[in-house]
Short mmCIF file of C-alpha atoms and ligand atoms in Angstrom, two decimals:
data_model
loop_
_atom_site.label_atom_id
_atom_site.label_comp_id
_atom_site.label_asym_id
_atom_site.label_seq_id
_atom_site.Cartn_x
_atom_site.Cartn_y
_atom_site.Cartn_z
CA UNK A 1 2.43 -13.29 21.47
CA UNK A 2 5.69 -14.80 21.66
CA UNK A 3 6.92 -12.87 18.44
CA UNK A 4 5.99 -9.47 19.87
CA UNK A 5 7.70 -10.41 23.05
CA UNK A 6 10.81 -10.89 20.76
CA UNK A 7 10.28 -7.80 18.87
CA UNK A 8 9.62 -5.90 22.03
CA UNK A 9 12.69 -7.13 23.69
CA UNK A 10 14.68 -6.28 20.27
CA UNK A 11 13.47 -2.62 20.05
CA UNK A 12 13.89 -1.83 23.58
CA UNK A 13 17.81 -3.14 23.36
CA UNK A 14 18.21 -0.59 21.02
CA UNK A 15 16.27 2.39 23.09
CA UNK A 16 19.03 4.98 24.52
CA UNK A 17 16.41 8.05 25.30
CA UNK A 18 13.70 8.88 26.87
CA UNK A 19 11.98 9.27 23.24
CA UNK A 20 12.77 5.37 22.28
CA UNK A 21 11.20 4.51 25.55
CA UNK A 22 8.37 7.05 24.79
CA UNK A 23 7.80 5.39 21.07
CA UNK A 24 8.39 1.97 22.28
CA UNK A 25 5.49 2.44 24.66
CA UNK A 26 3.25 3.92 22.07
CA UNK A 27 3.66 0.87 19.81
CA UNK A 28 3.05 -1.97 22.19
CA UNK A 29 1.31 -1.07 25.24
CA UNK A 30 -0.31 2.29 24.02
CA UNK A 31 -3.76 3.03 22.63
CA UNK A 32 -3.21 1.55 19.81
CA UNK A 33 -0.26 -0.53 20.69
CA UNK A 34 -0.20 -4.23 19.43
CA UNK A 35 -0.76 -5.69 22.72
CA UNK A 36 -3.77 -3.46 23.03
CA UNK A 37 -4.90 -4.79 19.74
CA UNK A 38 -4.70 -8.28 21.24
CA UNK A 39 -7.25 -7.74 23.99
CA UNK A 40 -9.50 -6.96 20.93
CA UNK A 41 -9.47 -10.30 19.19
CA UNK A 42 -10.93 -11.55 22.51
CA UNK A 43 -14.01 -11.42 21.77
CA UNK A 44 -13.71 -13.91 18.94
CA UNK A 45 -12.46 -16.70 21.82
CA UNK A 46 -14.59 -18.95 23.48
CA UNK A 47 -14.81 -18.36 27.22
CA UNK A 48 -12.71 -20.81 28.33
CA UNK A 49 -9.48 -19.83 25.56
CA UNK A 50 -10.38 -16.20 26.60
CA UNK A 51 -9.62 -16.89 30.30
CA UNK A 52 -6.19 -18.23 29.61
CA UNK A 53 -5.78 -16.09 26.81
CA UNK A 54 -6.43 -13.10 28.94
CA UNK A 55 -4.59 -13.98 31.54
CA UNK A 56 -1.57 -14.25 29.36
CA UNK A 57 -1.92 -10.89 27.63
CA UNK A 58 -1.96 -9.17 31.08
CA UNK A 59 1.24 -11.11 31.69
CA UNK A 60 3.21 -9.63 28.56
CA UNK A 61 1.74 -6.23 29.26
CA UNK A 62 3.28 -6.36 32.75
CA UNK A 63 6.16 -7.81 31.49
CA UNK A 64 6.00 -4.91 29.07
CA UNK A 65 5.50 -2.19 31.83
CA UNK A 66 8.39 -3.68 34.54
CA UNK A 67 10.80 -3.89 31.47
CA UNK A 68 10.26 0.03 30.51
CA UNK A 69 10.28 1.09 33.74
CA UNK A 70 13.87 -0.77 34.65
CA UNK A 71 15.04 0.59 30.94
CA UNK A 72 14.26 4.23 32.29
CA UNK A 73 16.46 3.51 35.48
CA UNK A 74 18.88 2.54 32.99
CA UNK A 75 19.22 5.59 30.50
CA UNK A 76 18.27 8.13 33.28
CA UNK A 77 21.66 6.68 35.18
CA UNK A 78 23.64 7.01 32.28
CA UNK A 79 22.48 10.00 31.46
CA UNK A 80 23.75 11.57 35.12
CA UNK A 81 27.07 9.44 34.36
CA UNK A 82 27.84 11.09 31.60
CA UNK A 83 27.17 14.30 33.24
CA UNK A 84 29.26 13.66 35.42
CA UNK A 85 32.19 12.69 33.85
CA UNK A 86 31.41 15.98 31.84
CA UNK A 87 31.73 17.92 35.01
CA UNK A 88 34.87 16.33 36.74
CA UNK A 89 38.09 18.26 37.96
CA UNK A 90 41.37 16.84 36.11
CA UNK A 91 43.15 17.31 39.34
CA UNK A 92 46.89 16.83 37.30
CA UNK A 93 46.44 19.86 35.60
CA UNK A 94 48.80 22.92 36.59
CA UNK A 95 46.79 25.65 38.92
CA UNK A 96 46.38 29.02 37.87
CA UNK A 97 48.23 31.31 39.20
CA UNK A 98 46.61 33.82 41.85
CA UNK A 99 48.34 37.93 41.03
CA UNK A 100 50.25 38.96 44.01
CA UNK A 101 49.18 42.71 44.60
CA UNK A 102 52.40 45.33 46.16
CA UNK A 103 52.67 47.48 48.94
CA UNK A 104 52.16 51.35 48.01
CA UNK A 105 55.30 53.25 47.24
CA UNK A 106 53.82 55.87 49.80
CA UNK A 107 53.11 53.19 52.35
CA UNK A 108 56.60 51.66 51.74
CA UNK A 109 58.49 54.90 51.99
CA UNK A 110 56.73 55.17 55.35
CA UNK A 111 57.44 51.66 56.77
CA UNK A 112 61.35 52.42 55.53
CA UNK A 113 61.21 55.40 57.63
CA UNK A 114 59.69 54.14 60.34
CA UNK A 115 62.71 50.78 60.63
CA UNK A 116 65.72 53.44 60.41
CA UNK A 117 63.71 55.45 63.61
CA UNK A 118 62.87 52.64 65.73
CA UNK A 119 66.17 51.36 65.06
CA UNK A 120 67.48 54.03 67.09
CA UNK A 121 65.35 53.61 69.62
CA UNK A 122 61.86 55.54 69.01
CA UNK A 123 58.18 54.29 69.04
CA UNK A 124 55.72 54.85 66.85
CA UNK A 125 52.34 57.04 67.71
CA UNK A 126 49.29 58.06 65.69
CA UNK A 127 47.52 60.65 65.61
CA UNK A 128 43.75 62.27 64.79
CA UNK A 129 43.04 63.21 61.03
CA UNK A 130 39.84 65.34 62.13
CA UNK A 131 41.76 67.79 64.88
CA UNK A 132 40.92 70.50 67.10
CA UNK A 133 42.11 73.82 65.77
CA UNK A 134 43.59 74.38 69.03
CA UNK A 135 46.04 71.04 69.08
CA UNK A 136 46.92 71.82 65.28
CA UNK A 137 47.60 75.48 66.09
CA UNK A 138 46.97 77.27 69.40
CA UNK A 139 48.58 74.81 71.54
CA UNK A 140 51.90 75.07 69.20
CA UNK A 141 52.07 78.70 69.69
CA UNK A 142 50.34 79.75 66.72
CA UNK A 143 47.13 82.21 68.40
CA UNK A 144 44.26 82.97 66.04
CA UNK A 145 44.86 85.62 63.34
CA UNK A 146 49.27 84.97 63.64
CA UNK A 147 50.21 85.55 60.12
CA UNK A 148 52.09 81.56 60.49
CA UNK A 149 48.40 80.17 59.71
CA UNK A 150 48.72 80.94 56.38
CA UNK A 151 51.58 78.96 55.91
CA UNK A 152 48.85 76.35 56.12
CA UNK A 153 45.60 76.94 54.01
CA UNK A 154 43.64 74.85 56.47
CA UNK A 155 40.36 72.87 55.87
CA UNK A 156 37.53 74.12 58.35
CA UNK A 157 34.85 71.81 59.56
CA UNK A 158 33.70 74.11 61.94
CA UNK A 159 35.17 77.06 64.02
CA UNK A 160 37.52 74.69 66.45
CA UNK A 161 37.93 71.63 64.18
CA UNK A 162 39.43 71.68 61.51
CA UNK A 163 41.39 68.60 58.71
CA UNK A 164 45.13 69.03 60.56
CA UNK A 165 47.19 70.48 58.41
CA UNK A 166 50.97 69.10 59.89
CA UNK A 167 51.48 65.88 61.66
CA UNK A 168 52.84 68.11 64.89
CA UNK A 169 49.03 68.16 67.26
CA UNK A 170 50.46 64.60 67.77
CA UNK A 171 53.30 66.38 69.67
CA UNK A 172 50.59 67.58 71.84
CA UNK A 173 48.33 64.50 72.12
CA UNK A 174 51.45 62.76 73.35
CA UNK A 175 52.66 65.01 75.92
CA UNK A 176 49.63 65.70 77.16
CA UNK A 177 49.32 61.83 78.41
CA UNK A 178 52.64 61.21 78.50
CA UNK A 179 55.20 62.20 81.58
CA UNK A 180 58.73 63.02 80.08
CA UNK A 181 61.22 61.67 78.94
CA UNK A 182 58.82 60.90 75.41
CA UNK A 183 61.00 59.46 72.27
CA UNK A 184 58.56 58.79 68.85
CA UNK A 185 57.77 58.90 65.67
CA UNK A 186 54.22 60.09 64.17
CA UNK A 187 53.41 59.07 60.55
CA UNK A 188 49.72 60.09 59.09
CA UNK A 189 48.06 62.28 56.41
CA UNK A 190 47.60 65.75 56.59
CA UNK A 191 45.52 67.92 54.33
CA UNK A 192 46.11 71.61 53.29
CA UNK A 193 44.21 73.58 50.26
CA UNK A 194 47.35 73.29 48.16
CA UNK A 195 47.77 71.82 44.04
CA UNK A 196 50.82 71.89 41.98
CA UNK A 197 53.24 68.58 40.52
CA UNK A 198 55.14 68.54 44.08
CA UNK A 199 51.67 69.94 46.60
CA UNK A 200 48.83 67.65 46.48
CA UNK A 201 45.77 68.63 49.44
CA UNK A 202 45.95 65.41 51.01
CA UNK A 203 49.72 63.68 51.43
CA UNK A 204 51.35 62.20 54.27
CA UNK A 205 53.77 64.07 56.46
CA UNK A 206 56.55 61.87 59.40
CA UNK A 207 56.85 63.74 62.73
CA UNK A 208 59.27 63.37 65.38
CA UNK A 209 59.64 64.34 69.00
CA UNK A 210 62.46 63.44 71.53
CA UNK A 211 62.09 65.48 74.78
CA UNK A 212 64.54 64.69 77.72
CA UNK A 213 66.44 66.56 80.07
CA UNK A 214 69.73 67.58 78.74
CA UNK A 215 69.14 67.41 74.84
CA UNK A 216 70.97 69.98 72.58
CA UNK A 217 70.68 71.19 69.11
CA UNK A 218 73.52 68.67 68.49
CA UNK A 219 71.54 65.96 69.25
CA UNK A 220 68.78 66.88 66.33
CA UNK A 221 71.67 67.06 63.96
CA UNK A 222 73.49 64.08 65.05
CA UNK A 223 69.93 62.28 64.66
CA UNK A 224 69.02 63.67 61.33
CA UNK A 225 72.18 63.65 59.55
CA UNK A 226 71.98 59.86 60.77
CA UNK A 227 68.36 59.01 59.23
CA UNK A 228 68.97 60.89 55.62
CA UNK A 229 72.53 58.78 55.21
CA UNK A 230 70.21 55.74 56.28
CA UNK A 231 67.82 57.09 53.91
CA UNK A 232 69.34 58.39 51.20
CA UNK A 233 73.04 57.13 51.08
CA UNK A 234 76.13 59.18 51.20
CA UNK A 235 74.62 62.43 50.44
CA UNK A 236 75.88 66.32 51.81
CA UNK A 237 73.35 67.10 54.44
CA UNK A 238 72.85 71.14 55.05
CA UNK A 239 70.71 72.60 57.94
CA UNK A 240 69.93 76.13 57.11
CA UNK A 241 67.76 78.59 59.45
CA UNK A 242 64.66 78.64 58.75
CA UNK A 243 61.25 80.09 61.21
CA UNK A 244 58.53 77.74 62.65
CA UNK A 245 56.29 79.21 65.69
CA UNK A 246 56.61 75.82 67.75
CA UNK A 247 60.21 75.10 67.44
CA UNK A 248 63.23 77.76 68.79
CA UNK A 249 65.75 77.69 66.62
CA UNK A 250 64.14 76.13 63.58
CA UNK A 251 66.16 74.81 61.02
CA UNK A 252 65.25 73.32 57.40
CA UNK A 253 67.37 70.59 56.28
CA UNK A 254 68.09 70.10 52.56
CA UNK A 255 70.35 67.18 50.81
CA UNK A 256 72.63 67.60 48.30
CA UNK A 257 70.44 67.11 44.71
CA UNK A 258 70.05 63.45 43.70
CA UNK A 259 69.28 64.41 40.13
CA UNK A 260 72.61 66.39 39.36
CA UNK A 261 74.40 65.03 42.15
CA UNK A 262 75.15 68.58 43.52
CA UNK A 263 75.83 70.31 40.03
CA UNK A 264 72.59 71.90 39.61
CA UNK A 265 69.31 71.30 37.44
CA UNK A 266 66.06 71.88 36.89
CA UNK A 267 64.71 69.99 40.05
CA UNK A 268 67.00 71.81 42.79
CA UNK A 269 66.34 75.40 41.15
CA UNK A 270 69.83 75.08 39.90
CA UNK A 271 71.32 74.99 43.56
CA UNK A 272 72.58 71.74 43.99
CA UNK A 273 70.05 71.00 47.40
CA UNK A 274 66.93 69.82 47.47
CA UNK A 275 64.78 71.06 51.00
CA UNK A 276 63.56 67.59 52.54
CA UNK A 277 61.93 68.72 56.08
CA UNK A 278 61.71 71.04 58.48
CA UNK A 279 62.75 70.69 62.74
CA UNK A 280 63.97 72.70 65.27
CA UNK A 281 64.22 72.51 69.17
CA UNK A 282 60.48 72.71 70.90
CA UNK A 283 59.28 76.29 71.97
CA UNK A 284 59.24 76.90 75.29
CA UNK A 285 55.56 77.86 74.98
CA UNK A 286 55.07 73.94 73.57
CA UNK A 287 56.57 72.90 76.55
CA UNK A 288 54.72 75.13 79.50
CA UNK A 289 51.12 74.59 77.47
CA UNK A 290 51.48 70.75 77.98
CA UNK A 291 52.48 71.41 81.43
CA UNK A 292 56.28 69.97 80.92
CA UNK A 293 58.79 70.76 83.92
CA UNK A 294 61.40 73.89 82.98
CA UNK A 295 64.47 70.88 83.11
CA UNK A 296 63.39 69.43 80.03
CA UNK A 297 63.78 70.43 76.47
CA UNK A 298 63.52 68.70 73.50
CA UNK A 299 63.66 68.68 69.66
CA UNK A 300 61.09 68.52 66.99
CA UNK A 301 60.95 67.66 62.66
CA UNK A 302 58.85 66.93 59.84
CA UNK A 303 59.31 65.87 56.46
CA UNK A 304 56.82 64.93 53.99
CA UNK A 305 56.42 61.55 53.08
CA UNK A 306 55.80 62.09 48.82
CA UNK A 307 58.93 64.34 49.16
CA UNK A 308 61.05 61.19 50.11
CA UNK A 309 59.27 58.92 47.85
CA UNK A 310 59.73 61.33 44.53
CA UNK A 311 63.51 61.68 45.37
CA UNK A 312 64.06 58.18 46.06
CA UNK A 313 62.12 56.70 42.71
CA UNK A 314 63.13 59.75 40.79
CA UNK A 315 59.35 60.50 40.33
CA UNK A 316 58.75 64.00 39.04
CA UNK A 317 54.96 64.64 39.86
CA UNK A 318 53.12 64.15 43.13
CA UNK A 319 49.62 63.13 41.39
CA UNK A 320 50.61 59.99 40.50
CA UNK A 321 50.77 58.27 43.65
CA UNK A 322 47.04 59.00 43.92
CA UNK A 323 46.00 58.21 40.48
CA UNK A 324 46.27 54.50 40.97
CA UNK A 325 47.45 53.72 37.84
CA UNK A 326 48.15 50.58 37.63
CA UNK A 327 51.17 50.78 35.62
CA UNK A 328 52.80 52.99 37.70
CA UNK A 329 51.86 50.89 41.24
CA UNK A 330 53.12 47.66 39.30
CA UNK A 331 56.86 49.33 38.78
CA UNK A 332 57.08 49.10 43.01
CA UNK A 333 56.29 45.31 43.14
C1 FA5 B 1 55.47 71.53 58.72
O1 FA5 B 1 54.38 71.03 58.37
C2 FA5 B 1 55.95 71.43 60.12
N1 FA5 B 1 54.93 70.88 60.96
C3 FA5 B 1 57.22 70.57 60.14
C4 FA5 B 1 57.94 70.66 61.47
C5 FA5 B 1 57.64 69.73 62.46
C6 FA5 B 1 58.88 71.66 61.70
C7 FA5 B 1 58.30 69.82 63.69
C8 FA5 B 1 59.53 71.75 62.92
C9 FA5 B 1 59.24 70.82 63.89
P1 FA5 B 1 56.08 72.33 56.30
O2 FA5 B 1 54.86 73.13 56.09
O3 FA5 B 1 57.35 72.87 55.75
O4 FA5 B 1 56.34 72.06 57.85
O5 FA5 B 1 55.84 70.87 55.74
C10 FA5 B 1 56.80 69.84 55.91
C11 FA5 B 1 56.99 69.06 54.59
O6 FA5 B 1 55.74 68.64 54.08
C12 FA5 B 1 57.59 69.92 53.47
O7 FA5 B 1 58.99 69.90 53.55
C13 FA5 B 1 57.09 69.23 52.22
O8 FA5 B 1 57.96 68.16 51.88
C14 FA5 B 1 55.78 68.61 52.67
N2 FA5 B 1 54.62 69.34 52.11
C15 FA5 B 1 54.12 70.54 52.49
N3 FA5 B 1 53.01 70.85 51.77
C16 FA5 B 1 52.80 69.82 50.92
C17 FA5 B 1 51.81 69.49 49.94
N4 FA5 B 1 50.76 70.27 49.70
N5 FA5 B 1 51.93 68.33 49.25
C18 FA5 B 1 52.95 67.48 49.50
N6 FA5 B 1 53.91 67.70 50.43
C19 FA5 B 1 53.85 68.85 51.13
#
């Protein structure tokens, strides 16, 4: 007895799995296990040798039993060590490094232009995408069936609303709930049924609105001529008649090319000036439908947002600010 004792002792030194243990088991305690075997020979004692006999038997089998059973402790806590260790964080390594995503050249150009206006004093309003045809046309002095409308090949949704096709309804949102003098800015998207490299059917258009008693035609160019040098740098600004039905004169403003500096190219049609938005001072009809008193006047502009951004980043076609191509997007970060 004492020699398997040893021997157990021995193999289970050894055991590192769950398989030892399993084998170790077999061989001493199992079916046919040698301490099993011992319990045999008792019938060959006499009764008082098999008593003590017995007795020690059942001690080495629970010795045995308690010494597996702490030996499984044992591997199965090593086991989850090791897994463990396997698992940790090596908090001294360098961290990765997270990509920093940009601001859209479109969304940029419009926060630009929105600094050099409320640097001179304007707010900021916005508008409704989904408008009334009424606000986007009617109410700016453009009745059903006046040949202006198809200036703007306009998205229906039904009969009176319609995708806006300009920024201006905001003129009339505003001074409907607003008492004069009003002073702001209007940036948004506007869609018209329109496809080429510079006309896309959704882009973004600025509008502008300063109504006050006293304010001249001056005052729009003094303003304008201001924003494009904040804009664009020293550049020749023209203002050249041109015919809008909510603005009396209208004017469209063009800048001397940025391409060819002036000398003429491909981009400017070979005139030297590129045609960057239109304004004009507000129609008197503007003015009576939102119920305005006769003392004030006011002037009016818009300019489209790609426009700015092509001319700035030298861009040559509109589609790619809505492509989101990544390569291009990265170039603005
Ligand atoms: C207007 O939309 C007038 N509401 C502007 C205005 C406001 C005049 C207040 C007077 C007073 P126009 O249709 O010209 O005007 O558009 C203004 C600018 O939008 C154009 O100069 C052009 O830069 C841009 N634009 C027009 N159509 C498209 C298009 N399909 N894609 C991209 N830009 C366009």
């Amino acid at each position: 007895m004492y020699y398997i004792k040893k021997e157990f002792e021995a193999a289970l030194k050894d055991a590192k799995t769950h398989e030892d243990l399993k084998q170790i088991k077999a061989s001493f305690i199992g079916k046919k296990g040698r301490v099993t075997e011992l319990f045999k020979q008792m019938s060959y004692l006499e009764d008082e040798q098999k008593k003590e006999f017995g007795k020690n038997i059942n001690q080495l089998k629970n010795y045995i039993e308690n010494s597996i059973k702490r030996k499984l402790d044992e591997i199965n806590e090593t086991i989850k060590r090791e897994s463990l260790d396997k698992e940790s964080i090596d908090i001294t390594l360098p961290a990765r490094k997270s990509a920093f995503g940009s601001i859209h050249p479109i969304t940029e150009t419009i926060i630009e232009i929105e600094d050099i206006f409320k640097s001179m004093g304007f707010d900021v309003e916005t508008g409704n995408e989904i408008e009334y045809d009424r606000y986007n046309f009617e109410m700016l002095n453009i009745p059903k069936e006046h040949p202006a409308r198809d200036m703007q090949d306009t998205f229906y949704i039904n009969d009176n609303v319609l995708l806006r096709t300009h920024t201006s309804p905001t003129q009339i949102r505003v001074m409907k709930e607003k008492k004069p003098p009003v002073m702001f800015i209007s940036p948004g998207k506007v869609y018209r049924r329109d496809s080429d490299i510079t006309h896309s059917p959704m882009f973004h258009q600025v509008e502008g609105l300063l109504v006050d008693r006293d304010v001249h035609f001056s005052d729009l160019k003094g303003v304008l001529s201001e924003f494009l040098r904040m804009y664009f740098g020293d550049v020749p600004v023209r203002f050249r008649p041109s015919y809008f039905p909510f603005t009396e004169p209208s004017a469209e403003v063009d800048i001397g090319c940025i391409i060819c500096k002036g000398k003429g190219c491909r981009v400017c049609s070979h005139t030297g000036f590129l045609e960057v938005l239109g304004c004009g001072m507000v129609h008197p009809n503007v003015l009576r439908n939102v119920e305005y008193p006769k003392e004030y006047s006011g002037f009016a502009f818009g300019l489209g947002v790609e426009r700015f951004a092509m001319l700035k980043h030298g861009i040559d076609n509109i589609k790619l600010f809505f492509e989101n191509d990544i390569r291009f997007l990265k170039q603005f970060s």
